[in-house]
CSV table of C-alpha atoms and ligand atoms in Angstrom, one decimal:
chain,number,residue,atom,x,y,z
A,1436,MET,CA,1.6,26.0,23.7
A,1437,PRO,CA,-0.4,23.7,21.6
A,1438,ILE,CA,1.1,20.0,21.3
A,1439,GLU,CA,1.5,19.5,17.3
A,1440,ARG,CA,1.9,16.1,16.1
A,1441,PRO,CA,5.3,15.1,15.0
A,1442,ARG,CA,6.7,16.0,11.6
A,1443,GLY,CA,6.0,13.5,9.3
A,1444,THR,CA,3.2,12.2,10.4
A,1445,ASN,CA,-0.7,12.8,9.2
A,1446,ASP,CA,-4.0,13.3,11.0
A,1447,TYR,CA,-6.7,12.1,8.7
A,1448,GLY,CA,-10.0,13.6,9.3
A,1449,PRO,CA,-13.4,11.4,8.5
A,1450,ASP,CA,-13.8,12.8,5.0
A,1451,GLU,CA,-9.7,11.8,4.3
A,1452,MET,CA,-10.2,8.4,6.4
A,1453,ALA,CA,-13.3,7.5,4.3
A,1454,PRO,CA,-11.4,7.0,0.7
A,1455,ARG,CA,-8.5,5.9,2.7
A,1456,ARG,CA,-10.6,3.2,3.9
A,1457,ALA,CA,-12.5,2.3,0.3
A,1458,VAL,CA,-9.1,2.1,-1.0
A,1459,GLU,CA,-7.4,-0.5,1.7
A,1460,VAL,CA,-10.8,-2.8,1.5
A,1461,ILE,CA,-10.6,-2.8,-2.1
A,1462,LEU,CA,-6.6,-4.1,-2.4
A,1463,ARG,CA,-7.5,-6.5,0.8
A,1464,GLU,CA,-10.2,-8.0,-1.3
A,1465,THR,CA,-8.3,-8.0,-4.1
A,1466,ALA,CA,-5.4,-9.6,-2.5
A,1467,GLU,CA,-8.3,-12.1,-1.1
A,1468,ARG,CA,-9.3,-12.5,-4.6
A,1469,PHE,CA,-6.1,-13.8,-5.6
A,1470,GLY,CA,-5.7,-16.8,-3.3
A,1471,PHE,CA,-3.5,-14.4,-0.3
A,1472,ARG,CA,-4.4,-14.7,2.9
A,1473,GLU,CA,-3.8,-12.4,6.0
A,1474,VAL,CA,-1.1,-12.1,8.5
A,1475,SER,CA,0.0,-10.0,11.2
A,1476,THR,CA,3.6,-9.1,12.3
A,1477,PRO,CA,5.1,-7.0,15.2
A,1478,THR,CA,5.1,-3.1,14.4
A,1479,PHE,CA,8.5,-3.2,16.2
A,1480,GLU,CA,11.1,-6.0,15.8
A,1481,HIS,CA,14.7,-6.6,17.0
A,1482,LEU,CA,16.7,-4.1,15.2
A,1483,ASP,CA,19.2,-6.9,13.8
A,1484,LEU,CA,16.4,-7.8,11.8
A,1485,PHE,CA,16.3,-4.8,9.6
A,1486,THR,CA,20.6,-4.0,9.6
A,1487,THR,CA,20.9,-7.5,8.3
A,1488,LYS,CA,20.5,-6.8,4.6
A,1489,SER,CA,17.6,-3.7,4.1
A,1490,GLY,CA,20.2,-1.8,3.0
A,1491,PRO,CA,21.2,2.2,3.9
A,1492,GLY,CA,18.0,3.1,2.3
A,1493,ILE,CA,16.4,1.6,5.0
A,1494,VAL,CA,19.0,1.3,8.1
A,1495,GLU,CA,19.5,4.7,8.1
A,1496,GLU,CA,15.7,5.7,8.0
A,1497,LEU,CA,14.9,3.4,11.1
A,1498,TYR,CA,13.2,4.3,14.3
A,1499,ALA,CA,15.6,2.5,16.5
A,1500,PHE,CA,15.8,2.8,20.4
A,1501,LYS,CA,16.7,0.6,23.3
A,1502,ASP,CA,13.9,-0.8,25.2
A,1503,LYS,CA,13.5,-1.0,29.3
A,1504,GLY,CA,15.3,-3.6,29.1
A,1505,GLY,CA,18.5,-2.7,27.0
A,1506,ARG,CA,17.1,-4.3,23.7
A,1507,ASP,CA,17.8,-2.9,20.4
A,1508,ILE,CA,14.4,-2.7,18.9
A,1509,ALA,CA,13.4,-0.6,15.6
A,1510,LEU,CA,9.8,0.3,14.2
A,1511,ARG,CA,9.5,-1.5,11.3
A,1512,PRO,CA,10.2,0.1,8.1
A,1513,GLU,CA,8.7,-2.4,6.0
A,1514,PHE,CA,6.7,-5.9,6.1
A,1515,THR,CA,9.2,-8.4,4.3
A,1516,ALA,CA,12.0,-9.1,7.0
A,1517,SER,CA,9.1,-9.7,9.3
A,1518,ILE,CA,7.4,-11.8,7.0
A,1519,VAL,CA,10.7,-14.1,6.3
A,1520,ARG,CA,11.3,-14.3,10.0
A,1521,PHE,CA,7.6,-15.0,10.4
A,1522,TYR,CA,8.2,-17.6,7.4
A,1523,LEU,CA,11.6,-19.2,9.1
A,1524,SER,CA,10.1,-19.5,12.8
A,1525,GLU,CA,6.2,-21.0,11.5
A,1526,LEU,CA,4.9,-20.2,8.3
A,1527,ARG,CA,7.2,-22.7,6.7
A,1528,ASN,CA,5.0,-25.6,7.9
A,1529,LEU,CA,2.6,-24.6,5.6
A,1530,PRO,CA,1.9,-25.8,2.0
A,1531,LYS,CA,3.5,-23.9,-0.4
A,1532,PRO,CA,3.9,-21.6,-2.1
A,1533,ILE,CA,2.8,-19.1,0.7
A,1534,LYS,CA,1.0,-16.8,-0.7
A,1535,VAL,CA,0.3,-13.7,2.4
A,1536,TYR,CA,-0.5,-10.4,2.7
A,1537,SER,CA,-0.6,-7.7,5.4
A,1538,VAL,CA,-1.8,-3.9,5.9
A,1539,GLY,CA,-0.1,-1.5,8.9
A,1540,ASN,CA,1.7,1.3,9.5
A,1541,VAL,CA,5.8,1.4,8.9
A,1542,PHE,CA,8.0,3.9,9.6
A,1543,ARG,CA,11.1,5.9,8.3
A,1544,TYR,CA,13.3,8.5,9.6
A,1545,GLU,CA,13.1,10.2,6.0
A,1546,GLU,CA,13.0,13.9,5.3
A,1547,PRO,CA,9.1,14.4,4.9
A,1548,GLN,CA,7.9,16.3,1.8
A,1549,LYS,CA,4.4,15.7,-0.2
A,1550,GLY,CA,3.4,11.8,-0.3
A,1551,ARG,CA,6.9,11.3,1.7
A,1552,TYR,CA,6.1,10.6,5.3
A,1553,ARG,CA,8.0,9.0,8.5
A,1554,GLU,CA,4.9,7.1,9.2
A,1555,PHE,CA,2.7,5.8,6.5
A,1556,ARG,CA,0.7,2.6,5.3
A,1557,GLN,CA,1.6,0.2,3.3
A,1558,LEU,CA,-0.2,-3.5,1.6
A,1559,ASN,CA,2.0,-5.7,1.5
A,1560,ALA,CA,2.0,-8.9,-0.2
A,1561,GLU,CA,4.4,-11.8,-0.7
A,1562,ILE,CA,4.7,-15.1,-2.0
A,1563,ILE,CA,7.3,-17.9,-0.7
A,1564,GLY,CA,7.8,-21.2,-2.4
A,1565,ALA,CA,6.5,-21.0,-5.6
A,1566,PRO,CA,9.2,-21.6,-8.9
A,1567,PRO,CA,9.9,-17.6,-9.8
A,1568,LEU,CA,8.4,-17.5,-13.2
A,1569,HIS,CA,5.0,-18.2,-12.1
A,1570,GLY,CA,5.6,-16.4,-8.4
A,1571,ASP,CA,6.9,-13.3,-10.0
A,1572,THR,CA,3.9,-13.7,-12.8
A,1573,GLU,CA,1.5,-13.6,-9.9
A,1574,ILE,CA,2.7,-11.0,-8.0
A,1575,ILE,CA,3.1,-8.7,-10.7
A,1576,ALA,CA,-0.5,-9.5,-11.7
A,1577,LEU,CA,-1.8,-9.1,-8.5
A,1578,ALA,CA,-0.1,-5.5,-8.5
A,1579,PHE,CA,-2.2,-4.5,-12.0
A,1580,GLU,CA,-5.2,-5.9,-10.8
A,1581,CYS,CA,-5.1,-3.7,-7.5
A,1582,LEU,CA,-4.7,-0.5,-9.3
A,1583,ARG,CA,-6.9,-1.8,-11.9
A,1584,ALA,CA,-10.1,-2.7,-8.9
A,1585,VAL,CA,-9.2,0.6,-7.6
A,1586,GLY,CA,-9.7,2.3,-10.6
A,1587,VAL,CA,-6.2,4.0,-10.8
A,1588,ARG,CA,-5.7,4.3,-14.9
A,1589,GLU,CA,-2.9,7.0,-15.3
A,1590,VAL,CA,0.5,4.3,-14.5
A,1591,HIS,CA,3.8,3.5,-15.6
A,1592,ALA,CA,4.8,0.1,-14.8
A,1593,ARG,CA,8.6,-0.8,-15.5
A,1594,ILE,CA,9.8,-4.0,-15.1
A,1595,GLY,CA,13.8,-4.5,-14.5
A,1596,HIS,CA,16.2,-7.4,-13.3
A,1597,ILE,CA,18.7,-6.5,-10.5
A,1598,GLY,CA,20.7,-10.1,-10.7
A,1599,MET,CA,22.0,-8.8,-14.1
A,1600,LEU,CA,23.6,-6.0,-12.6
A,1601,ARG,CA,24.9,-7.8,-9.6
A,1602,SER,CA,26.4,-10.5,-12.1
A,1603,PHE,CA,28.0,-7.8,-13.9
A,1604,LEU,CA,29.4,-6.0,-10.8
A,1605,LYS,CA,31.9,-8.5,-9.6
A,1606,VAL,CA,32.8,-6.8,-6.7
A,1607,PRO,CA,32.1,-7.5,-2.9
A,1608,PRO,CA,28.7,-7.6,-1.7
A,1609,ALA,CA,29.2,-4.1,0.4
A,1610,ASP,CA,30.8,-2.6,-2.5
A,1611,GLN,CA,28.0,-3.8,-5.0
A,1612,ALA,CA,25.3,-2.0,-2.9
A,1613,LYS,CA,27.4,1.4,-2.7
A,1614,ILE,CA,27.2,1.1,-6.7
A,1615,LEU,CA,23.5,0.3,-7.2
A,1616,HIS,CA,22.5,3.0,-4.9
A,1617,CYS,CA,24.4,5.5,-7.2
A,1618,LEU,CA,22.6,4.1,-9.7
A,1619,ASP,CA,19.4,3.7,-7.9
A,1620,ARG,CA,19.6,7.5,-7.3
A,1621,ARG,CA,20.8,8.4,-10.5
A,1622,ASN,CA,23.7,9.8,-8.7
A,1623,PHE,CA,26.6,9.7,-11.5
A,1624,PRO,CA,29.3,11.9,-10.4
A,1625,ALA,CA,29.1,9.6,-7.0
A,1626,LEU,CA,29.2,6.9,-9.1
A,1627,ARG,CA,32.0,7.6,-11.1
A,1628,GLU,CA,33.8,8.3,-7.6
A,1629,GLU,CA,32.8,4.8,-6.4
A,1630,LEU,CA,33.8,2.9,-9.6
A,1631,GLN,CA,37.0,4.8,-9.6
A,1632,ARG,CA,38.1,4.0,-6.3
A,1633,LEU,CA,37.2,0.6,-6.8
A,1634,GLY,CA,39.5,0.4,-10.4
A,1635,LEU,CA,36.5,0.1,-12.3
A,1636,GLY,CA,36.2,2.8,-14.0
A,1637,ASP,CA,35.7,1.5,-17.5
A,1638,LEU,CA,32.4,0.1,-16.6
A,1639,GLU,CA,30.9,4.1,-16.0
A,1640,GLU,CA,29.8,4.4,-19.7
A,1641,ALA,CA,28.3,0.7,-20.0
A,1642,LEU,CA,26.4,0.9,-16.6
A,1643,THR,CA,25.2,4.6,-17.5
A,1644,LYS,CA,23.6,3.6,-21.0
A,1645,TYR,CA,22.3,0.6,-19.0
A,1646,VAL,CA,20.2,2.1,-16.5
A,1647,ALA,CA,18.6,4.4,-19.3
A,1648,LEU,CA,17.5,1.7,-21.2
A,1649,HIS,CA,13.7,1.3,-21.1
A,1650,GLY,CA,10.9,0.1,-23.6
A,1651,GLY,CA,9.7,-3.1,-25.2
A,1652,SER,CA,11.7,-6.2,-25.3
A,1653,GLU,CA,14.4,-5.2,-27.8
A,1654,VAL,CA,15.9,-3.4,-24.9
A,1655,LEU,CA,16.3,-6.6,-23.3
A,1656,ASP,CA,19.1,-7.1,-26.3
A,1657,ARG,CA,20.5,-4.0,-26.1
A,1658,GLY,CA,20.8,-4.9,-22.3
A,1659,ALA,CA,22.3,-7.8,-22.8
A,1660,LYS,CA,25.2,-6.1,-25.4
A,1661,LEU,CA,26.0,-3.8,-22.8
A,1662,LEU,CA,26.4,-5.9,-19.8
A,1663,LYS,CA,29.0,-7.9,-21.8
A,1664,GLY,CA,30.1,-11.1,-20.0
A,1665,VAL,CA,26.8,-11.6,-18.1
A,1666,GLY,CA,24.8,-13.9,-20.8
A,1667,THR,CA,21.6,-13.6,-21.3
A,1668,GLU,CA,19.7,-15.5,-18.7
A,1669,GLY,CA,17.9,-12.5,-17.0
A,1670,PHE,CA,17.1,-10.9,-20.1
A,1671,ASP,CA,15.6,-14.4,-21.7
A,1672,TYR,CA,13.9,-14.5,-18.1
A,1673,LEU,CA,12.2,-11.1,-18.7
A,1674,LYS,CA,10.9,-12.2,-22.2
A,1675,ALA,CA,9.4,-15.6,-20.5
A,1676,LEU,CA,8.0,-13.1,-18.0
A,1677,ALA,CA,6.3,-10.8,-20.4
A,1678,GLY,CA,4.7,-14.2,-22.1
A,1679,ARG,CA,3.3,-15.5,-19.4
A,1680,LEU,CA,2.0,-12.0,-18.6
A,1681,LYS,CA,0.1,-12.0,-21.8
A,1682,ALA,CA,-1.9,-15.3,-20.8
A,1683,TYR,CA,-3.3,-13.2,-17.4
A,1684,GLY,CA,-4.1,-10.8,-20.1
A,1685,ILE,CA,-1.2,-8.3,-19.2
A,1686,GLU,CA,0.5,-7.4,-22.7
A,1687,GLY,CA,2.8,-4.3,-23.7
A,1688,VAL,CA,4.6,-4.3,-20.3
A,1689,THR,CA,7.4,-1.7,-20.2
A,1690,PHE,CA,11.1,-3.0,-19.4
A,1691,ASP,CA,13.2,-0.9,-17.7
A,1692,LEU,CA,16.7,-1.8,-16.7
A,1693,GLY,CA,17.0,1.0,-14.7
A,1694,VAL,CA,15.2,-0.3,-11.9
A,1695,VAL,CA,17.5,-0.8,-9.2
A,1696,ARG,CA,15.1,-0.5,-5.9
A,1697,GLY,CA,16.4,1.3,-2.5
A,1698,LEU,CA,16.3,-2.0,-0.6
A,1699,ASP,CA,19.5,-4.4,-0.6
A,1700,TYR,CA,17.9,-7.5,-1.0
A,1701,TYR,CA,16.4,-7.9,-4.4
A,1702,THR,CA,18.2,-10.5,-6.3
A,1703,GLY,CA,16.1,-11.1,-9.6
A,1704,MET,CA,13.0,-9.6,-11.3
A,1705,VAL,CA,12.3,-6.1,-10.0
A,1706,PHE,CA,9.2,-3.7,-10.4
A,1707,GLU,CA,7.9,-0.4,-9.8
A,1708,ILE,CA,4.7,1.7,-10.7
A,1709,ASP,CA,4.6,5.4,-10.9
A,1710,SER,CA,1.8,7.8,-11.0
A,1711,PRO,CA,2.8,10.5,-13.0
A,1712,ASN,CA,-0.2,12.8,-11.3
A,1713,LEU,CA,2.1,12.6,-8.3
A,1714,GLY,CA,5.1,14.9,-8.3
A,1715,ALA,CA,8.2,14.2,-6.7
A,1716,GLU,CA,7.2,11.1,-4.4
A,1717,LYS,CA,5.4,9.2,-7.5
A,1718,GLN,CA,5.9,5.9,-7.0
A,1719,VAL,CA,2.9,3.9,-5.6
A,1720,MET,CA,4.2,0.7,-5.4
A,1721,GLY,CA,7.7,-0.9,-5.5
A,1722,GLY,CA,8.6,-4.8,-5.2
A,1723,GLY,CA,10.6,-7.8,-6.8
A,1724,ALA,CA,11.9,-11.5,-6.2
A,1725,TYR,CA,14.6,-11.7,-3.6
A,1726,THR,CA,16.4,-14.0,-1.0
A,1727,LEU,CA,16.1,-13.0,2.3
A,1728,ALA,CA,15.4,-16.6,3.9
A,1729,GLU,CA,18.9,-17.5,3.1
A,1730,LEU,CA,20.5,-14.8,4.4
A,1731,PHE,CA,18.4,-15.3,7.8
A,1732,GLY,CA,19.6,-19.0,7.7
A,1733,GLY,CA,17.0,-20.5,6.2
A,1734,ASP,CA,16.4,-23.0,2.8
A,1735,ALA,CA,17.1,-21.3,-0.2
A,1736,VAL,CA,13.7,-20.8,-1.4
A,1737,PRO,CA,12.1,-18.3,-4.2
A,1738,GLN,CA,10.5,-15.1,-2.9
A,1739,THR,CA,8.8,-12.5,-4.6
A,1740,GLY,CA,6.7,-9.7,-3.5
A,1741,PHE,CA,5.5,-5.9,-3.3
A,1742,ALA,CA,4.0,-3.1,-1.6
A,1743,PHE,CA,1.7,-0.4,-2.3
A,1744,GLY,CA,1.9,2.8,-0.2
A,1745,LEU,CA,-1.4,3.4,0.5
A,1746,ASP,CA,-1.1,7.3,1.1
A,1747,ARG,CA,0.3,7.3,-2.5
A,1748,ILE,CA,-2.5,5.2,-4.2
A,1749,VAL,CA,-4.9,7.4,-2.4
A,1750,MET,CA,-3.8,10.5,-3.9
A,1751,ALA,CA,-3.3,9.1,-7.2
A,1752,ALA,CA,-6.9,8.1,-7.3
A,1753,ILE,CA,-7.9,11.3,-6.0
A,1754,ALA,CA,-5.9,13.0,-8.4
A,1755,GLU,CA,-7.4,11.2,-11.3
A,1756,GLY,CA,-11.3,11.9,-9.9
A,1757,VAL,CA,-12.0,8.3,-9.0
A,1758,PRO,CA,-14.8,8.0,-7.1
A,1759,LEU,CA,-14.6,6.2,-3.6
A,1760,SER,CA,-17.2,5.7,-1.6
A,1761,LYS,CA,-18.0,7.6,1.2
A,1762,PRO,CA,-20.2,5.9,3.6
A,1763,ARG,CA,-23.1,7.8,4.6
A,1764,LEU,CA,-25.4,7.7,8.1
A,1765,ASP,CA,-29.0,6.6,6.7
A,1766,CYS,CA,-30.6,7.9,9.4
A,1767,TYR,CA,-31.0,10.7,11.8
A,1768,VAL,CA,-33.2,10.5,14.3
A,1769,ILE,CA,-35.4,13.6,16.0
A,1770,PRO,CA,-37.6,13.1,18.7
A,1771,ILE,CA,-40.3,16.3,18.5
A,1772,GLY,CA,-40.1,17.4,22.1
A,1773,ASP,CA,-39.1,16.1,25.3
A,1774,GLY,CA,-41.9,13.5,25.9
A,1775,LEU,CA,-40.4,11.8,22.6
A,1776,GLN,CA,-37.5,10.7,23.9
A,1777,SER,CA,-37.9,7.4,24.6
A,1778,LYS,CA,-39.8,6.7,21.9
A,1779,GLY,CA,-36.8,8.0,19.7
A,1780,LEU,CA,-34.8,6.0,21.5
A,1781,GLU,CA,-36.9,3.0,20.8
A,1782,VAL,CA,-36.8,4.0,16.7
A,1783,LEU,CA,-33.0,4.2,17.2
A,1784,ARG,CA,-32.9,1.0,18.6
A,1785,SER,CA,-34.6,-0.7,16.3
A,1786,LEU,CA,-33.0,0.8,13.0
A,1787,ARG,CA,-29.3,-0.2,14.6
A,1788,GLY,CA,-30.7,-3.5,15.3
A,1789,ALA,CA,-32.2,-4.2,11.5
A,1790,ALA,CA,-28.3,-3.2,10.7
A,1791,VAL,CA,-29.3,0.0,9.1
A,1792,SER,CA,-26.5,3.4,10.6
A,1793,ALA,CA,-28.6,5.7,12.6
A,1794,ASP,CA,-27.9,8.6,15.1
A,1795,ILE,CA,-30.2,10.6,17.5
A,1796,ASP,CA,-29.8,14.1,18.7
A,1797,LEU,CA,-27.8,14.3,21.8
A,1798,MET,CA,-27.5,17.9,21.9
A,1799,GLY,CA,-31.4,18.7,23.1
A,1800,ARG,CA,-31.9,20.9,19.6
A,1801,GLY,CA,-35.0,21.8,18.1
A,1802,PRO,CA,-36.1,20.2,15.0
A,1803,SER,CA,-34.9,23.0,12.7
A,1804,LYS,CA,-31.3,22.9,14.1
A,1805,ASN,CA,-31.8,19.0,13.9
A,1806,LEU,CA,-32.2,19.0,10.5
A,1807,ASP,CA,-29.3,21.3,9.7
A,1808,TYR,CA,-27.2,19.2,11.5
A,1809,ALA,CA,-28.5,16.3,9.7
A,1810,ASN,CA,-27.9,18.0,6.4
A,1811,ALA,CA,-24.4,18.9,7.8
A,1812,ILE,CA,-23.4,15.6,8.2
A,1813,ARG,CA,-24.8,14.2,4.9
A,1814,ALA,CA,-27.3,11.8,6.7
A,1815,ARG,CA,-29.8,10.4,3.8
A,1816,PHE,CA,-33.0,10.3,5.8
A,1817,ALA,CA,-34.5,12.4,9.1
A,1818,VAL,CA,-36.4,10.5,11.3
A,1819,LEU,CA,-39.0,12.6,13.1
A,1820,VAL,CA,-40.6,11.0,15.8
A,1821,GLY,CA,-43.7,13.3,16.7
A,1822,GLU,CA,-47.0,12.8,19.1
A,1823,ALA,CA,-49.4,12.2,16.4
A,1824,GLU,CA,-47.4,10.1,14.3
A,1825,SER,CA,-46.6,7.8,17.0
A,1826,LYS,CA,-49.6,7.2,17.8
A,1827,ARG,CA,-50.6,5.8,14.5
A,1828,GLY,CA,-47.5,3.8,14.5
A,1829,VAL,CA,-45.3,5.6,11.6
A,1830,VAL,CA,-43.1,8.4,11.7
A,1831,ALA,CA,-42.1,10.8,9.4
A,1832,VAL,CA,-39.1,10.2,7.1
A,1833,LYS,CA,-37.8,12.9,4.8
A,1834,ASN,CA,-35.2,12.1,2.1
A,1835,LEU,CA,-32.4,14.8,2.5
A,1836,ASP,CA,-31.5,14.2,-0.7
A,1837,SER,CA,-35.0,14.6,-2.6
A,1838,GLY,CA,-36.3,17.0,0.4
A,1839,GLU,CA,-39.2,14.5,-0.1
A,1840,GLN,CA,-41.4,13.8,3.1
A,1841,LYS,CA,-43.4,10.6,3.9
A,1842,GLU,CA,-45.0,8.8,6.9
A,1843,MET,CA,-44.1,4.9,7.1
A,1844,SER,CA,-43.9,2.3,9.4
A,1845,LEU,CA,-40.4,1.5,11.0
A,1846,ASP,CA,-40.3,-1.7,9.1
A,1847,ALA,CA,-41.2,0.6,5.9
A,1848,LEU,CA,-38.6,2.9,6.8
A,1849,ILE,CA,-36.1,-0.1,7.3
A,1850,THR,CA,-36.8,-1.3,4.1
A,1851,VAL,CA,-36.3,1.8,2.0
A,1852,ALA,CA,-33.1,2.7,4.2
A,1853,LYS,CA,-31.7,-0.4,3.0
A,1854,THR,CA,-32.9,-0.6,-0.9
A,1855,THR,CA,-32.6,3.0,-2.0
A,1856,PRO,CA,-29.1,3.6,-3.3
B,2454,HAM,P1,9.4,0.3,-1.0
B,2454,HAM,O1,9.6,0.5,-2.8
B,2454,HAM,O2,10.5,0.7,-0.1
B,2454,HAM,O3,9.4,-0.8,-0.9
B,2454,HAM,O4,7.9,0.9,-0.6
B,2454,HAM,C1,6.9,0.6,-1.2
B,2454,HAM,C2,6.0,1.8,-1.5
B,2454,HAM,O5,5.6,2.3,0.0
B,2454,HAM,C3,6.7,2.7,-2.4
B,2454,HAM,O6,6.8,2.2,-3.7
B,2454,HAM,C4,5.7,3.9,-2.1
B,2454,HAM,O7,4.5,3.7,-2.5
B,2454,HAM,C5,5.5,3.7,-0.1
B,2454,HAM,N1,6.4,4.8,0.4
B,2454,HAM,C6,7.9,4.2,0.4
B,2454,HAM,N2,8.1,5.2,1.5
B,2454,HAM,C7,7.4,6.3,1.7
B,2454,HAM,C8,7.4,7.3,2.5
B,2454,HAM,N3,8.2,7.7,3.3
B,2454,HAM,N4,5.9,7.9,2.6
B,2454,HAM,C9,5.0,7.7,2.2
B,2454,HAM,N5,5.0,6.2,1.0
B,2454,HAM,C10,6.0,5.8,1.1
B,2454,HAM,C11,9.1,-1.9,0.1
B,2454,HAM,O8,9.0,-1.5,1.3
B,2454,HAM,C12,9.4,-3.4,-0.1
B,2454,HAM,N6,9.3,-4.2,1.2
B,2454,HAM,C13,8.6,-3.9,-0.9
B,2454,HAM,C14,8.6,-5.7,-1.3
B,2454,HAM,C15,7.7,-6.4,-0.7
B,2454,HAM,N7,9.4,-6.2,-1.8
B,2454,HAM,C16,9.3,-7.5,-1.5
B,2454,HAM,N8,7.9,-7.6,-1.0
């Protein structure tokens, strides 16, 4: 029986890896351009790190196990908790604000479907220690710029504020989390049941109407009227946020008071971006402001961040027909006959040494089969190394796109390979 890959995991061949890598490079470059620096944390952590506050959305989905020393370990389901742990142990000595990003695979034991996997890749960014309005605006601006840089245009970005809902739900944190999960999943029968259990049945109508509010800043006033007794602080904050985003060139943001998020640690602004082209699993990014450091016994410091699902942003880019670069081999070297093997390898070494990507026949094929292979792997030039040409200090170079063939010196070939688009 052939061994199959585990459910919810993926193999990516060269044609799939090329656009994935291209998108990842753009996301990394964008984060660096915004002054974020890369950090790396372990792929597995102590289980407690995630059970403390990530919420059932994550905790029930953990890949958790005991290691050989009997310790409870979990594969990371996300980056945020690890970054906060790292912040408390070391990063807090760095000058503030701390702006960091990471890219890596994360693991969630979910029911797999298109766009929802058990192992997937995230680009995660966090700002720790900046005043909330400044940090939140910068993080939202980075998310928008990531999409612009990749070339994904058809997106819906929605900004909300979980703090207002939390202030409205004056119940112990565990009960609050249950209500918020019902709202996040738009599971209204479960919401009714939960509210009735807590004797809060009279909040049902306000909550149901509240999470349906989305649009321009006018929905913030309507939201404030629905959540009686909580004041307007969070709504005023979102108005100020929209004002500051304008100075970043980001206009006309959509507010969505129904953005609740599946993770339990958010306390302030929350935001999500969807690609309507992706079907059910359309959220390409999620994030917001949170307070994990205090929860882990640290200082009260503002924290905000987001994560892009790399799989999904690549799918969104492909659905929109965004051209993503596919690196091509520059030169495929074909020695004509056994006597030319050493000369062929000499040519190969010179090309590779000059930072031109080059490959050579490893199969002992004849020239015509080698040309077929060079075309099949989409090489740009076939470099035919023959006896007569070698004596004249040249090689025959066939441009595999135009079909044109020319003799040239190796130096000339290197220049051509580096300058031909
Ligand atoms: P999240 O919303 O759980 O947030 O995940 C972020 C993104 O990862 C989602 O928007 C989605 O694109 C992608 N994603 C989630 N689950 C899957 C899956 N099973 N398969 C494929 N892609 C998936 C977080 O992880 C937070 N840590 C973000 C954050 C950082 N908040 C503050 N800082």
